[in-house]
Amino acid sequence: MGAAGARHAVSDLRAWQIATVHQLRHYGRSYRFLGLVGAVAFVSALTLAFQLDAGVSAVRIAQLDSPSEYLSNFLDYTGLWVVLAAAFFAGDALSVDFSTGAGYYMLVLPFRRPILLAGRYAAAAAVTMAVVGVYYLFGTAGAVYFFGGSGIPWTDLGLSLALAALFALAALSVAFCVSAFFRSPAAGVLVTLLTLYVGFTVLESVVELAGVEPWFSLAYAGGAMAAILDTDFVHLQVIPLGEDQTYTVWSATVSEAVAIMLAYTAVFLPLSGYLYQRKESTG
């Protein structure tokens, strides 16, 4: 074959770009992405509508006349939206290659499996942050309306968004690992939701009752996204329950949250790659 007809191997970088763009197009056309963005917009708009109905003065009093406190309370559910995005976009991102006919088309491409995983991971991170960005946009718009732009703690808000991005990477790492472990896409989505939201929440409550800081919980680390804007933040609260009985509640500091999120990403993303590499498609 002449030089004009010679074929060149696709580089890993080019393969990653193709996998990422392909997955992004898939997400962009999916009802999951449109539905989740719509849900975030609807809930956020409804929240702002109730606040507008209450009036500027009432909102300022309720938020201690602090835009930082307002943002902290508004963004308190960021973790929930990230978990939902992780389940929808990553809970079945790898299992589809082993439980459906898609694997016979995807896994025969001249792309290494780690590159396919990296492309899907990047695409899932992008759409997850798009969902988070919509939520932050509504929260920021509300804070500007009720308190004015000059009073917004832009630096802390930026740090909160950075923590949200890191939390998304950690949650997606867990979701990809679950997806690589289960062959059923539905099971991957369900287990991701149960693990990241229900499981961690229940576990936190149990260990706090025992007087132990839930430093191992990803959900615990996620609380820092709103806590960094909380003007009344305290790391530890001891709540009296009765005679000689107390209940201790912890809130993660920024440094703790970053360490926990990085640890989850560093452990579960490589593990998902290992599981993905070893499995075979059965159709």
XYZ file of C-alpha atoms in Angstrom, residues 80-251:
172
model
C -27.740 16.319 46.282
C -27.615 17.639 42.721
C -24.061 16.323 42.295
C -25.057 12.873 43.567
C -28.032 12.753 41.198
C -25.791 13.796 38.301
C -23.195 11.186 39.248
C -25.860 8.471 39.317
C -27.491 9.538 36.042
C -24.320 10.175 34.045
C -21.855 7.693 35.549
C -23.864 4.987 37.314
C -24.181 3.060 34.046
C -21.392 4.650 32.011
C -19.301 1.468 31.884
C -21.819 -1.301 32.510
C -23.509 -0.651 29.148
C -20.440 -2.135 27.470
C -20.959 -5.461 29.238
C -24.729 -5.886 29.423
C -25.870 -4.601 26.016
C -24.776 -4.941 22.415
C -23.017 -1.591 22.652
C -19.908 -3.321 23.934
C -19.436 -5.180 20.662
C -19.154 -1.838 18.885
C -17.272 0.225 21.482
C -14.737 -2.288 22.756
C -13.508 -3.224 19.271
C -12.510 0.349 18.482
C -8.749 0.984 18.263
C -8.931 2.789 21.627
C -7.535 1.435 24.844
C -10.147 0.933 27.565
C -8.512 3.406 29.973
C -8.832 6.054 27.254
C -12.528 5.260 26.757
C -13.024 5.526 30.511
C -11.128 8.821 30.669
C -13.248 10.282 27.880
C -16.492 9.257 29.520
C -15.256 10.527 32.869
C -14.366 13.918 31.399
C -17.746 14.175 29.678
C -19.605 13.198 32.858
C -17.622 15.789 34.813
C -18.473 18.471 32.250
C -22.231 17.847 32.284
C -22.249 17.499 36.076
C -20.590 20.893 36.422
C -23.102 22.314 33.928
C -25.873 21.223 36.295
C -24.008 22.655 39.280
C -23.314 25.858 37.374
C -27.043 26.423 36.780
C -27.682 26.003 40.512
C -24.895 28.432 41.444
C -26.132 30.906 38.850
C -29.586 31.028 40.425
C -28.106 31.345 43.914
C -25.797 34.162 42.855
C -28.633 35.970 41.068
C -30.732 35.804 44.227
C -27.890 37.103 46.384
C -27.251 40.016 44.009
C -30.946 40.928 43.931
C -31.477 40.858 47.685
C -28.106 42.207 48.856
C -26.470 43.953 45.888
C -23.418 42.892 43.927
C -20.905 44.780 46.036
C -21.572 42.668 49.118
C -21.164 39.258 47.470
C -18.169 37.297 48.847
C -16.886 36.474 45.375
C -13.691 34.801 46.586
C -15.509 32.424 48.930
C -18.133 31.782 46.261
C -15.384 30.829 43.815
C -13.824 28.531 46.411
C -17.220 26.946 47.003
C -17.577 26.272 43.279
C -14.073 24.781 43.223
C -15.053 22.483 46.094
C -18.175 21.529 44.140
C -15.983 20.577 41.170
C -13.738 18.462 43.395
C -16.769 16.848 45.033
C -18.141 16.053 41.567
C -14.890 14.337 40.568
C -14.950 12.242 43.746
C -18.625 11.303 43.370
C -18.113 10.409 39.707
C -15.140 8.240 40.634
C -17.326 6.242 43.013
C -20.095 6.032 40.407
C -17.708 4.797 37.701
C -16.389 2.160 40.075
C -19.933 0.990 40.799
C -20.677 0.972 37.067
C -17.609 -1.136 36.360
C -18.560 -3.588 39.101
C -22.213 -4.167 38.171
C -23.236 -5.495 34.781
C -26.761 -4.100 35.038
C -26.995 -0.369 34.165
C -30.101 0.028 36.335
C -28.330 -1.565 39.288
C -25.370 0.766 38.853
C -27.568 3.861 38.948
C -29.537 2.620 41.952
C -26.499 1.512 43.955
C -24.766 4.815 43.258
C -27.756 6.737 44.634
C -28.087 4.481 47.660
C -24.364 4.628 48.417
C -23.619 8.305 47.905
C -26.794 9.739 49.391
C -28.648 7.299 51.622
C -25.713 5.195 52.781
C -23.357 8.003 53.727
C -26.128 10.039 55.375
C -27.241 7.157 57.578
C -23.663 6.178 58.390
C -22.815 9.726 59.433
C -25.745 9.854 61.841
C -24.807 6.524 63.395
C -21.141 7.336 63.996
C -21.948 10.809 65.307
C -24.278 9.225 67.864
C -21.279 7.166 68.923
C -19.222 10.348 69.276
C -17.009 9.711 66.240
C -16.197 12.263 63.551
C -17.331 10.911 60.135
C -14.066 11.886 58.457
C -14.390 8.897 56.092
C -17.669 10.087 54.563
C -17.748 11.781 51.176
C -21.093 13.370 52.044
C -19.481 14.827 55.160
C -16.795 16.415 53.000
C -19.460 17.773 50.645
C -20.890 19.920 53.410
C -17.901 22.228 53.022
C -19.337 23.565 49.747
C -21.944 25.531 51.691
C -20.050 25.755 54.992
C -17.276 27.858 53.456
C -19.874 30.624 53.038
C -21.471 30.145 56.466
C -20.738 33.106 58.730
C -21.558 30.986 61.821
C -19.472 27.958 60.864
C -18.178 25.820 63.712
C -16.301 22.572 63.276
C -17.805 20.845 66.304
C -21.026 21.318 68.220
C -21.970 19.512 71.419
C -25.742 19.405 71.818
C -27.179 18.452 75.238
C -29.908 15.804 75.021
C -30.716 15.398 78.682
C -29.095 14.544 81.966
C -25.460 13.630 81.312
C -26.180 13.001 77.620
C -24.883 14.919 74.623
C -24.897 14.603 70.854
C -21.855 15.747 68.887
C -22.185 17.161 65.387
C -19.171 17.763 63.159
C -18.821 19.917 60.058
